[in-house]
CSV table of C-alpha atoms and ligand atoms in Angstrom, one decimal:
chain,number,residue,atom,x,y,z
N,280,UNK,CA,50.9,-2.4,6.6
N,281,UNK,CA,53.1,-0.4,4.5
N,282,UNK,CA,54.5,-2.2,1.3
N,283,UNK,CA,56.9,1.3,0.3
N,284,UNK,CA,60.1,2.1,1.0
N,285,UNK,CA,60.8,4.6,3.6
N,286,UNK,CA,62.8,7.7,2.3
N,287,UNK,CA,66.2,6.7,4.1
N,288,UNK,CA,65.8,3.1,2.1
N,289,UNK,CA,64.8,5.4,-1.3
N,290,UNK,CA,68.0,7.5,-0.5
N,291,UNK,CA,70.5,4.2,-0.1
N,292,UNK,CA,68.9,2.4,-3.1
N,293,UNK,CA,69.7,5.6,-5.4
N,294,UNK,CA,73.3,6.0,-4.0
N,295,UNK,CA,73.8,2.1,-4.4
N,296,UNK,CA,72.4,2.3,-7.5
N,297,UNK,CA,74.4,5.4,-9.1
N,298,UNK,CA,77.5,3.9,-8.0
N,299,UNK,CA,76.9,0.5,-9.3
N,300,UNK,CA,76.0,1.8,-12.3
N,301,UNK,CA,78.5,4.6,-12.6
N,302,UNK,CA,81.8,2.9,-10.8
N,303,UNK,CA,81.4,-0.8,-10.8
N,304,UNK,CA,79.8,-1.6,-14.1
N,305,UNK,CA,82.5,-0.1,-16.2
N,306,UNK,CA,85.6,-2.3,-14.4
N,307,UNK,CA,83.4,-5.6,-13.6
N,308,UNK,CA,84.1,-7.5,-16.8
N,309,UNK,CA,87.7,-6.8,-16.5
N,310,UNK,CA,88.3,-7.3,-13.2
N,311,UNK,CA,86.2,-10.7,-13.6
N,312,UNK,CA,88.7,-11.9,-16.8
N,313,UNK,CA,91.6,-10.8,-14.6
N,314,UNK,CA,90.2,-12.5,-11.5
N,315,UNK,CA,91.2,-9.0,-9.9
N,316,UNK,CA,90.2,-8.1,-6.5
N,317,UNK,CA,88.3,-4.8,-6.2
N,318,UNK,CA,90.1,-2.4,-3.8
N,319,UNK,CA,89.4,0.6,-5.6
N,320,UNK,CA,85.5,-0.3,-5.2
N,321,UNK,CA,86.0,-1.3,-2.0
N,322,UNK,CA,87.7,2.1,-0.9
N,323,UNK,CA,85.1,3.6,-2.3
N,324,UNK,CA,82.2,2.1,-0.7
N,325,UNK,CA,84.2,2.6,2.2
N,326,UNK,CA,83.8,6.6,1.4
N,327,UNK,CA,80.1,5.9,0.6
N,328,UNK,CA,79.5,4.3,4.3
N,329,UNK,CA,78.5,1.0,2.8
N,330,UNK,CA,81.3,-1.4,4.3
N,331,UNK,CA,79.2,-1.0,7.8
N,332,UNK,CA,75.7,-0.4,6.7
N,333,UNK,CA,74.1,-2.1,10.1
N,334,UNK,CA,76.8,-1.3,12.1
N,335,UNK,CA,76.4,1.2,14.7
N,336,UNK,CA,78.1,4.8,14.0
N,337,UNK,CA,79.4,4.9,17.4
N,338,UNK,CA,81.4,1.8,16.3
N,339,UNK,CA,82.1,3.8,12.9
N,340,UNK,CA,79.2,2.1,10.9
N,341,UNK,CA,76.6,3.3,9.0
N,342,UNK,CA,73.7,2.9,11.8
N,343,UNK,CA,71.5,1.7,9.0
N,344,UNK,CA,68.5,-1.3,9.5
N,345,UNK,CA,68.9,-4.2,7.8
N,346,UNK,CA,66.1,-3.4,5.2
N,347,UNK,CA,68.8,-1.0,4.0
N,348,UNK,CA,71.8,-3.0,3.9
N,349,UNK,CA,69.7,-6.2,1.9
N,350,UNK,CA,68.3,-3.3,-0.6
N,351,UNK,CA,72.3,-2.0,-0.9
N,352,UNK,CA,73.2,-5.5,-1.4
N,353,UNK,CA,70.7,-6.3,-3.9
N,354,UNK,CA,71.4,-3.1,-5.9
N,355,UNK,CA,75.3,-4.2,-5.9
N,356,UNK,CA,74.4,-7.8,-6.9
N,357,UNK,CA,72.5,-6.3,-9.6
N,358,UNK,CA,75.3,-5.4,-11.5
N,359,UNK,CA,78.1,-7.3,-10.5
N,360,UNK,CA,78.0,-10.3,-7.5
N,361,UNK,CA,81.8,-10.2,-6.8
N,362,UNK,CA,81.8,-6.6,-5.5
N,363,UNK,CA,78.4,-7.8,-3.6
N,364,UNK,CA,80.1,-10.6,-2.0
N,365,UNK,CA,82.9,-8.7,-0.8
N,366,UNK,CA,80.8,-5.9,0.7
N,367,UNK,CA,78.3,-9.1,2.0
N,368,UNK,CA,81.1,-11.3,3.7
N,369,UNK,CA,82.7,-8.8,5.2
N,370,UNK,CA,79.3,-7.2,7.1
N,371,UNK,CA,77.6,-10.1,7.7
N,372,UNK,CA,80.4,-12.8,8.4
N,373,UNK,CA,83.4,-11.0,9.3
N,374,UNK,CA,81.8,-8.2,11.0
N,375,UNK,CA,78.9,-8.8,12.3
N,376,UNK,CA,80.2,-11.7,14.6
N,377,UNK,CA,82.4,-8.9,16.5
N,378,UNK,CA,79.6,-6.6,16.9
N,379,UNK,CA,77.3,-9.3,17.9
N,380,UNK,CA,79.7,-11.7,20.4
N,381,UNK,CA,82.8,-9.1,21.3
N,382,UNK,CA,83.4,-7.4,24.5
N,383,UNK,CA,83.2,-3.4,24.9
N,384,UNK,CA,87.1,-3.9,24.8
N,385,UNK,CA,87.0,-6.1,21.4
N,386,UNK,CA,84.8,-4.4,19.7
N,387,UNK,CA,86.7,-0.8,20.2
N,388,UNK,CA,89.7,-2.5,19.1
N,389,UNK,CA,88.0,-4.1,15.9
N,390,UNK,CA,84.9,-2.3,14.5
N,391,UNK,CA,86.3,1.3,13.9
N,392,UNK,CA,88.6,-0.2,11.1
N,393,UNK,CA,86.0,-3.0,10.0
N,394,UNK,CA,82.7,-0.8,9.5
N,395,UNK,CA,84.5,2.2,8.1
N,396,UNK,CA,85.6,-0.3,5.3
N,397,UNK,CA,89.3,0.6,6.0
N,398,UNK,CA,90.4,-3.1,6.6
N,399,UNK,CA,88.6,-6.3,5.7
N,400,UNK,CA,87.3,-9.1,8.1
N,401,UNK,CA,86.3,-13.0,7.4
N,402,UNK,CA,84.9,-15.8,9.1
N,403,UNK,CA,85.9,-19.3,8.8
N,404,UNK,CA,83.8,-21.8,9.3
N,405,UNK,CA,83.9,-24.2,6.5
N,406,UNK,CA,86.8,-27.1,6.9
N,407,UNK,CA,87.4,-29.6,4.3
N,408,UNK,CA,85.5,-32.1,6.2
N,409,UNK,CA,83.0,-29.9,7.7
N,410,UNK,CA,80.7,-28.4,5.7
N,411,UNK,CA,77.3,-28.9,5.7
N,412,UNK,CA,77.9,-30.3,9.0
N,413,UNK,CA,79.5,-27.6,10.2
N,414,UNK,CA,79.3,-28.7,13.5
N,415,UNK,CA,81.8,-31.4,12.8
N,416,UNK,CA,84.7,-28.9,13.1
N,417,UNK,CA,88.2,-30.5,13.6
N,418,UNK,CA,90.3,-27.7,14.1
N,419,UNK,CA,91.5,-27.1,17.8
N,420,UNK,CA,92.7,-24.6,20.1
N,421,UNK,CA,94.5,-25.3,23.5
N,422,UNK,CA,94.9,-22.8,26.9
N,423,UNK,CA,98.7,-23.2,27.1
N,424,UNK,CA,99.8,-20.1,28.9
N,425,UNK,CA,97.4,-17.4,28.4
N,426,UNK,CA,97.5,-17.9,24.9
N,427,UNK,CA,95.1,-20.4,22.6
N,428,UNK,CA,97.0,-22.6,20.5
N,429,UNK,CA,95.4,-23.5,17.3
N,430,UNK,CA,95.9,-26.2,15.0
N,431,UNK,CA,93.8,-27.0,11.9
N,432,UNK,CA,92.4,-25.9,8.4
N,433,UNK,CA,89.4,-23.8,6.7
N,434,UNK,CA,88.3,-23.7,3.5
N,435,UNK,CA,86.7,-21.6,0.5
N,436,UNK,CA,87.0,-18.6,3.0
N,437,UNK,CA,85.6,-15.1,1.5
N,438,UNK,CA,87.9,-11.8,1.9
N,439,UNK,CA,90.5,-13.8,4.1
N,440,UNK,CA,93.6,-12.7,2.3
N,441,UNK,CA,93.6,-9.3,0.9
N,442,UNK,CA,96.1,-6.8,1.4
N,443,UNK,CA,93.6,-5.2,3.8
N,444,UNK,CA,92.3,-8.0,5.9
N,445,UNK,CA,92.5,-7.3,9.4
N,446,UNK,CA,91.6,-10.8,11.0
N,447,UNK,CA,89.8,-14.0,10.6
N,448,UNK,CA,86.9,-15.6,13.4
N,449,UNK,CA,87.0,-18.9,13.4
N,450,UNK,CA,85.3,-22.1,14.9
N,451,UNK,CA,87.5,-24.4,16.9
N,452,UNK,CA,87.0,-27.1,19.4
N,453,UNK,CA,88.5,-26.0,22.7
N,454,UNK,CA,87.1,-29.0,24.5
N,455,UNK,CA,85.2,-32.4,23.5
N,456,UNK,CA,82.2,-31.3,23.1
N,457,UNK,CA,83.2,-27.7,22.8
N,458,UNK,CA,83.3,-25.2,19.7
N,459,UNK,CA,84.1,-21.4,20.4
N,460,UNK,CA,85.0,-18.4,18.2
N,461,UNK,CA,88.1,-17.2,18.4
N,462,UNK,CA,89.6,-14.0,16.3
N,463,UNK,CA,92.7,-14.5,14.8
N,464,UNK,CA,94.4,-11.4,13.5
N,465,UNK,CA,96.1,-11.6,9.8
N,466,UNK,CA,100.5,-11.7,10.3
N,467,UNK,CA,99.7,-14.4,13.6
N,468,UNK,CA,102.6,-16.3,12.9
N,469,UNK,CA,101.1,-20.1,12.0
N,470,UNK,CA,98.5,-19.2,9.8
N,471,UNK,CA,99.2,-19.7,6.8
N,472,UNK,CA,96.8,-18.3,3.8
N,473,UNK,CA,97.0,-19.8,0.2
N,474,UNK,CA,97.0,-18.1,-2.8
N,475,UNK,CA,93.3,-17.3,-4.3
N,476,UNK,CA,91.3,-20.4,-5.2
N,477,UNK,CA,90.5,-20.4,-9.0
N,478,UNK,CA,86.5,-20.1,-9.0
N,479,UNK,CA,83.7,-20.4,-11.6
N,480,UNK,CA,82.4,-17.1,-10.5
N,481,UNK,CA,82.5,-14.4,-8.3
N,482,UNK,CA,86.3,-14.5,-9.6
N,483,UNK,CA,87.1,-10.7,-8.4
N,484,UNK,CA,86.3,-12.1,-5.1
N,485,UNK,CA,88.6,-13.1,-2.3
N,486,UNK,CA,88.3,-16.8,-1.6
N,487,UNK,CA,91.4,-18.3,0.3
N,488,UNK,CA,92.5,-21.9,2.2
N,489,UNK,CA,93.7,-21.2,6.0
N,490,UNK,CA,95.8,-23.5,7.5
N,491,UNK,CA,96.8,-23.3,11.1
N,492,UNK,CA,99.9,-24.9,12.9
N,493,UNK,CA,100.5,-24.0,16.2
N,494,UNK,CA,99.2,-20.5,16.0
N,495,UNK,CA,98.6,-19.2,19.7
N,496,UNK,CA,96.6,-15.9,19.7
N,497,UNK,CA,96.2,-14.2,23.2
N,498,UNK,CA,93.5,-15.5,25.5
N,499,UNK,CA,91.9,-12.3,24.9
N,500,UNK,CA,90.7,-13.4,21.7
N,501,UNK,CA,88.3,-15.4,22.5
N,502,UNK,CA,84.6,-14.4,21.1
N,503,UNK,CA,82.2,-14.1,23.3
N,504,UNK,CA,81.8,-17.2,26.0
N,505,UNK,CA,83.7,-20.2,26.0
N,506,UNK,CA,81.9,-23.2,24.4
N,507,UNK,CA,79.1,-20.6,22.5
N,508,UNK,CA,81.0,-21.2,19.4
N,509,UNK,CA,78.0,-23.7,18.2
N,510,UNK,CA,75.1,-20.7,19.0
N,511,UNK,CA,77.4,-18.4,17.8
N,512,UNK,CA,78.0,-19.1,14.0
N,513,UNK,CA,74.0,-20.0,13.6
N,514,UNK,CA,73.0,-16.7,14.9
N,515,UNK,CA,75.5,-15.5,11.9
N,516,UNK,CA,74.6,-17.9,9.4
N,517,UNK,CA,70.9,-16.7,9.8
N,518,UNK,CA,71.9,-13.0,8.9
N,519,UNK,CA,74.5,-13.6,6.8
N,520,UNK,CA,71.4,-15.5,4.7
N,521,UNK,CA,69.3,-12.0,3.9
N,522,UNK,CA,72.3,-11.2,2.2
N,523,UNK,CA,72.9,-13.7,0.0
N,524,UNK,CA,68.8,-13.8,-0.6
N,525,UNK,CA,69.3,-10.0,-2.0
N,526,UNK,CA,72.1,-11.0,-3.7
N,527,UNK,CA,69.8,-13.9,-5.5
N,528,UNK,CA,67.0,-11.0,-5.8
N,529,UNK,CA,70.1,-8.5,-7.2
N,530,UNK,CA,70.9,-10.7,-9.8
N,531,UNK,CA,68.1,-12.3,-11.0
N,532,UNK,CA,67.1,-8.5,-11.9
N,533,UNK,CA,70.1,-7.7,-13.0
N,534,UNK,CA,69.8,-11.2,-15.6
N,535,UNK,CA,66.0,-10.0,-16.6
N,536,UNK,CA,67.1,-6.2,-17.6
N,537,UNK,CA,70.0,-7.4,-19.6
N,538,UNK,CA,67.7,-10.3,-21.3
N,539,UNK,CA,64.7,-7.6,-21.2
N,540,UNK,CA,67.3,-4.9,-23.5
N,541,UNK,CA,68.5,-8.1,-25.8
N,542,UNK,CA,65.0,-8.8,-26.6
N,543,UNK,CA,63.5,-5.5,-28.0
N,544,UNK,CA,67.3,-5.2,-29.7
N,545,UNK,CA,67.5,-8.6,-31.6
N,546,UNK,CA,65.7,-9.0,-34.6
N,547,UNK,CA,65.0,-12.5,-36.1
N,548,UNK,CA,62.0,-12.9,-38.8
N,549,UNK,CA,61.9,-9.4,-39.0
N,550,UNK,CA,60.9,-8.2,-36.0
N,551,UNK,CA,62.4,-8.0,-32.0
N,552,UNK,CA,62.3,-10.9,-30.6
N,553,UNK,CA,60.4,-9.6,-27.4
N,554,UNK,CA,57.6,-9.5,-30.0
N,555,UNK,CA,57.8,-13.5,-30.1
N,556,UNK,CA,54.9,-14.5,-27.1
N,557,UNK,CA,57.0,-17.0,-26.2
N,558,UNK,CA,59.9,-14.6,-25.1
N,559,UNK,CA,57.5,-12.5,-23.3
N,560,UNK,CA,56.0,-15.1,-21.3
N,561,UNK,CA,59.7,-16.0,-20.0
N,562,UNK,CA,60.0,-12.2,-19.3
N,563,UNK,CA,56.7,-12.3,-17.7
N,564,UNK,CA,57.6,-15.2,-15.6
N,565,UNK,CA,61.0,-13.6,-14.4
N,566,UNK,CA,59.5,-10.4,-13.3
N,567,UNK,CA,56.7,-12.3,-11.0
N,568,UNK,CA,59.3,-14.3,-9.5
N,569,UNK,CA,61.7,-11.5,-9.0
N,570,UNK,CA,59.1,-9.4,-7.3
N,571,UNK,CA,58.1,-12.4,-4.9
N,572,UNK,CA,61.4,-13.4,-3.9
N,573,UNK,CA,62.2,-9.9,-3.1
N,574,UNK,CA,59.1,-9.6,-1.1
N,575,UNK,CA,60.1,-12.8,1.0
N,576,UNK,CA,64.1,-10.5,1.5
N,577,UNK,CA,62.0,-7.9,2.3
N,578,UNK,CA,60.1,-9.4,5.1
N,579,UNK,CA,63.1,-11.3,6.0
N,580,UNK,CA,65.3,-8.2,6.9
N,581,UNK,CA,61.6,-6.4,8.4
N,582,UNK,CA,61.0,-9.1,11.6
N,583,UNK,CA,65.0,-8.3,12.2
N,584,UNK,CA,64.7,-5.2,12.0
N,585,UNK,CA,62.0,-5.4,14.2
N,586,UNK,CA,63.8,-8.0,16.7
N,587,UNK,CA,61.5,-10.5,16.0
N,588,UNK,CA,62.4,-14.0,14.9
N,589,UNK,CA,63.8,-13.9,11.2
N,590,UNK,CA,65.5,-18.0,11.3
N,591,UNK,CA,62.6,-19.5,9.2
N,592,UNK,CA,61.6,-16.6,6.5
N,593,UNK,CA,65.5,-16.2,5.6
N,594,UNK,CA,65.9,-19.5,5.3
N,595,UNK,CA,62.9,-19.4,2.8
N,596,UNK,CA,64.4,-16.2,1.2
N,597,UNK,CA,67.6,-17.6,1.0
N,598,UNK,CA,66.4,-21.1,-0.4
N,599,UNK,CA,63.8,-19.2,-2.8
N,600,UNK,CA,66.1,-16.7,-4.1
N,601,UNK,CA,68.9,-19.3,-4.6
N,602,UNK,CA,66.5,-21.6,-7.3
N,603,UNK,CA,64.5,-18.2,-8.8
N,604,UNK,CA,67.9,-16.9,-9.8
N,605,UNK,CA,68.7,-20.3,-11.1
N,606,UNK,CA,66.0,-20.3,-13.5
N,607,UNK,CA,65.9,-16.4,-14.2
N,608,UNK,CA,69.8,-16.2,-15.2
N,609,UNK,CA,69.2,-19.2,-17.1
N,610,UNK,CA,66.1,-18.3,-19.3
N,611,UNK,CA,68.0,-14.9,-19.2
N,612,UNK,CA,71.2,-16.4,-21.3
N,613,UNK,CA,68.5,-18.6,-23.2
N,614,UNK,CA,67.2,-15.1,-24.7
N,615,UNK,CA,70.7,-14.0,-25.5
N,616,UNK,CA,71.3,-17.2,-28.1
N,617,UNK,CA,74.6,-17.7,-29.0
N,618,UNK,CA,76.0,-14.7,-27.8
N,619,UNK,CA,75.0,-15.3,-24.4
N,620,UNK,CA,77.8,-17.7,-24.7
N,621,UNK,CA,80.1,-15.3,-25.1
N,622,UNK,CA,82.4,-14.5,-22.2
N,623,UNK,CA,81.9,-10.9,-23.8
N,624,UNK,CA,78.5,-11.1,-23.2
N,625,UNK,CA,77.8,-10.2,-19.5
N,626,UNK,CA,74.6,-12.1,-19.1
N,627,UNK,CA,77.7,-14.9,-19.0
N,628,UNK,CA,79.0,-13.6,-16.2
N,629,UNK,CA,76.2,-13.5,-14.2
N,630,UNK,CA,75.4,-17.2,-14.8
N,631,UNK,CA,78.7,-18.5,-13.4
N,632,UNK,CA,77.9,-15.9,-10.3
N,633,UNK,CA,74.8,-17.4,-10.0
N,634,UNK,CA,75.5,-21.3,-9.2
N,635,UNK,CA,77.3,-20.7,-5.6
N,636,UNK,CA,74.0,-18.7,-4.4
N,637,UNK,CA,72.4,-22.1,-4.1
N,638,UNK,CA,75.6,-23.5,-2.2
N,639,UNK,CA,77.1,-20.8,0.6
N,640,UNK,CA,75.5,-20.0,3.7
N,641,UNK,CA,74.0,-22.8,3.3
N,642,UNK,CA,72.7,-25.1,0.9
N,643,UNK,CA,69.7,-25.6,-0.5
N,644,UNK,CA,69.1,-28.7,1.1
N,645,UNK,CA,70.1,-27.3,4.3
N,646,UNK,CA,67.6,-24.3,3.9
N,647,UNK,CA,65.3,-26.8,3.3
N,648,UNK,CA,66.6,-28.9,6.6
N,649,UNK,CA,66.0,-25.2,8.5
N,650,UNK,CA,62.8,-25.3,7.2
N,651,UNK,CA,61.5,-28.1,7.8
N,652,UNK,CA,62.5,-28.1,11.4
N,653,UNK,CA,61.4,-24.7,11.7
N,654,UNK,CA,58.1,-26.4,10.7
N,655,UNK,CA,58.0,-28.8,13.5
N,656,UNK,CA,58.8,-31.9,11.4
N,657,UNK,CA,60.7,-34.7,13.3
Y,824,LIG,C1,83.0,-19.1,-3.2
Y,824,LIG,C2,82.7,-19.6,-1.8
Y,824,LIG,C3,82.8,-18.8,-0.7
Y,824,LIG,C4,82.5,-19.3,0.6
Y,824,LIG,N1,82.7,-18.4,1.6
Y,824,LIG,C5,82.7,-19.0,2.9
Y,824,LIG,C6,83.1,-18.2,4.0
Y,824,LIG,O1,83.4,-17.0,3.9
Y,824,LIG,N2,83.2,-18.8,5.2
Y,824,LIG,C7,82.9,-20.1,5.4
Y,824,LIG,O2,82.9,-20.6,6.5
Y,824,LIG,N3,82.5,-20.9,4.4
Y,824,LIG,C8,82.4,-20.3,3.1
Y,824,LIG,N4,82.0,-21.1,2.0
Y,824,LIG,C9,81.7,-22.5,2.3
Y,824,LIG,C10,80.2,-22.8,2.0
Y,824,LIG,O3,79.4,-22.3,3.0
Y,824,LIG,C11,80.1,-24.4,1.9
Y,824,LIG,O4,80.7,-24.7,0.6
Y,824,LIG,C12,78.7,-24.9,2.0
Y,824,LIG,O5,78.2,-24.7,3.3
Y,824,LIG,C13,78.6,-26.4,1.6
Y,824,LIG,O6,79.5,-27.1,2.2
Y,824,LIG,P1,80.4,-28.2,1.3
Y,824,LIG,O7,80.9,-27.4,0.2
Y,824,LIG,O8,81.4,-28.8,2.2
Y,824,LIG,O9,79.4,-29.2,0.8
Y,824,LIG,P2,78.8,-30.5,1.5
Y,824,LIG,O10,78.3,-30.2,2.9
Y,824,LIG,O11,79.9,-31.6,1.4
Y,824,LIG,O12,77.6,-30.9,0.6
Y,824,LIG,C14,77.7,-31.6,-0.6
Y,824,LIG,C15,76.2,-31.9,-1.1
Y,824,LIG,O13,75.6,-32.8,-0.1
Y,824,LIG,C16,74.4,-32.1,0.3
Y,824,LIG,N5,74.1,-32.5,1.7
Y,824,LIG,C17,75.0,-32.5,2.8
Y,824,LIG,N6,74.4,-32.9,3.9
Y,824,LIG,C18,73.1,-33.2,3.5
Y,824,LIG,C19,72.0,-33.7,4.3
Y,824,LIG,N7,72.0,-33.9,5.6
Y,824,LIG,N8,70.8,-33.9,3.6
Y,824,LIG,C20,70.8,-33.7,2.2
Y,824,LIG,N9,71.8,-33.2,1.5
Y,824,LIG,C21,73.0,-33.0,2.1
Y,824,LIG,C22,74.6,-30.6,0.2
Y,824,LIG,O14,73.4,-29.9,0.1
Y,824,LIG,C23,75.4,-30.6,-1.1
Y,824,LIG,O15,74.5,-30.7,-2.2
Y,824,LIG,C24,82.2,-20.6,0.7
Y,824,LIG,C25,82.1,-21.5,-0.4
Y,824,LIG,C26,82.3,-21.0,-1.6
Y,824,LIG,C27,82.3,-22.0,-2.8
């Protein structure tokens, strides 16, 4: 058993880091007040091979594990969850489904663009009455001529309407009991996109409504085998869950260093506080939690890395990450005082980021629902 980092992991967590600190950190107040998306960044990580870190090079990805890509996402969480989001989404959700489902013919077509971080990719799953549920999909597509004709609506969907999205996969019924995953490139006429949806937090990321009316798509377009749709999306939806764990790992030790720094700066009865016992024990308490709930990421992204089963430990990941952050961002802001108040204050900003990690991909209840059948519980 070997609990280190490998040099390749060493070598992405120090490039992740340094341009975190270096390029994001500087712009992510401003672009979070502005509720500005982050192309700049993006084009950037684009140049730094990070918009494809698991994606095979021959598809123009990175060729990375997924050990790397949770540690890049966790260093980019660390210091600003909007920009991790976007990089997140767009691997695990709107990628990652091509790579995973397409054919030889779909993927050549797609992934060049997508990994290299040239143009964006989402996946809509979510509808406005499907969402825990997600099986209880409404929107519908038809075989009418060689095309599939789709009529229906997504919600809350992540990087579906920048200037650089290249398609959307969705979930539609194509039969009664039938769900499949179809790709639906961004211009099809019928599909519509709303403007951004105003957000509590991750506000520099994309989040969009889709509507759909009549919007036929080539037969082609179809992801993988009719009537997988179902399969398909929880295959995703367990990936897609390492990430959002490191993003719960990224920011909960992004929250302790900024409540760590305020402690030994702020003075009260003459001394820094982080002399109080009682504001070391909350430090204390952050940085056991932290270290466990990145362990459990860890491990996660290992047995996938290894092609072994990964549903039931990112599931626990994704759950425990989701509440430590919760409590870590919170005792974090409790350290600030009054100033943590501030929207000048960033350990603000990383408590609104923090509330939807217990909500997307999966609540915590459903994690807990994954569990518990993972557990053999009737
Ligand atoms: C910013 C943002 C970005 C997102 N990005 C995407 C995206 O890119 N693609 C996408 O498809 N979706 C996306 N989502 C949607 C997200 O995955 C859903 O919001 C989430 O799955 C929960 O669904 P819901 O909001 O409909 O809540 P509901 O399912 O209505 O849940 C409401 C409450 O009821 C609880 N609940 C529901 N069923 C049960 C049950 N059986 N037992 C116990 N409790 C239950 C839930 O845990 C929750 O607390 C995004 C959401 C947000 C807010």
């Amino acid at each position: 058993m070997d609990l280190d980092l490998g040099p390749e992991h060493e070598l992405i967590r120090d490039t992740v880091r340094a341009f975190a600190q270096e390029r994001v950190a500087p712009v992510a107040a401003e672009l979070d007040r502005e509720h500005r998306f982050p192309y700049e960044l993006v084009a950037e990580a684009a140049e730094l091979g990070l918009m494809g870190i698991p994606i095979p090079e021959e598809y123009g990805g990175a060729g990375g594990d997924t050990l790397s890509y949770a540690v890049a996402i966790e260093e980019l969480a660390r210091v600003d969850s909007s920009v991790a989001i976007t990089v997140a989404a767009h691997t695990s959700l709107g990628t990652m489904p091509i790579f995973l489902f397409g054919s030889e013919e779909q993927k050549r077509q797609w992934l060049p663009a997508l990994a290299s971080g040239k143009r964006l990719a989402a996946f809509g799953l979510t509808e406005p009455d499907a969402g825990s549920d997600a099986g209880a999909t409404r929107t519908r597509a038809e075989l009418r001529d060689g095309q599939w004709v789709i009529d229906g609506s997504k919600i809350f969907i992540t990087n579906a309407g920048t200037e650089i999205t290249a398609c959307v996969t969705i979930t539609a019924r194509t039969g009664e009991d039938e769900v499949s995953n179809l790709i639906v490139p961004n211009g099809t006429p019928g599909y519509e996109i709303s403007p951004p949806m105003d957000k509590l937090g991750w506000r520099a990321s994309d989040t969009r409504e889709l509507s759909f009316q009549g919007c036929a798509v080539p037969e082609a377009n179809l992801l993988g085998e009719r009537g997988r749709g179902f399969r398909q999306f929880l295959e995703i939806l367990d990936g897609g869950r390492i990430s959002v764990a490191a993003m719960g790992v990224g920011l909960a030790q992004g929250a302790y260093d900024l409540a760590r720094s305020y402690a030994l700066e702020r003075h009260q009865f003459g001394k820094p506080i982080a002399s109080f016992q009682a504001i070391q024990f909350q430090l204390a308490d952050m940085a056991v939690e932290i270290e466990a709930g990145r362990a459990l990421v860890y491990k996660a992204a290992w047995l996938k890395d290894q092609d072994r089963d990964f549903r039931l430990e990112a599931a626990m990941a994704k759950l425990y990450t989701g509440e430590l952050s919760h409590r870590v961002v919170n005792t974090a802001l409790q350290i600030h005082g009054g100033y943590g108040f501030m929207e000048e204050s960033p350990i603000a900003r990383f408590y609104r980021d923090q509330k939807i990690l217990e909500i997307g991909e999966g609540t915590n209840e459903v994690q807990r629902m994954v569990i518990a059948r993972d557990l053999g519980l009737p």
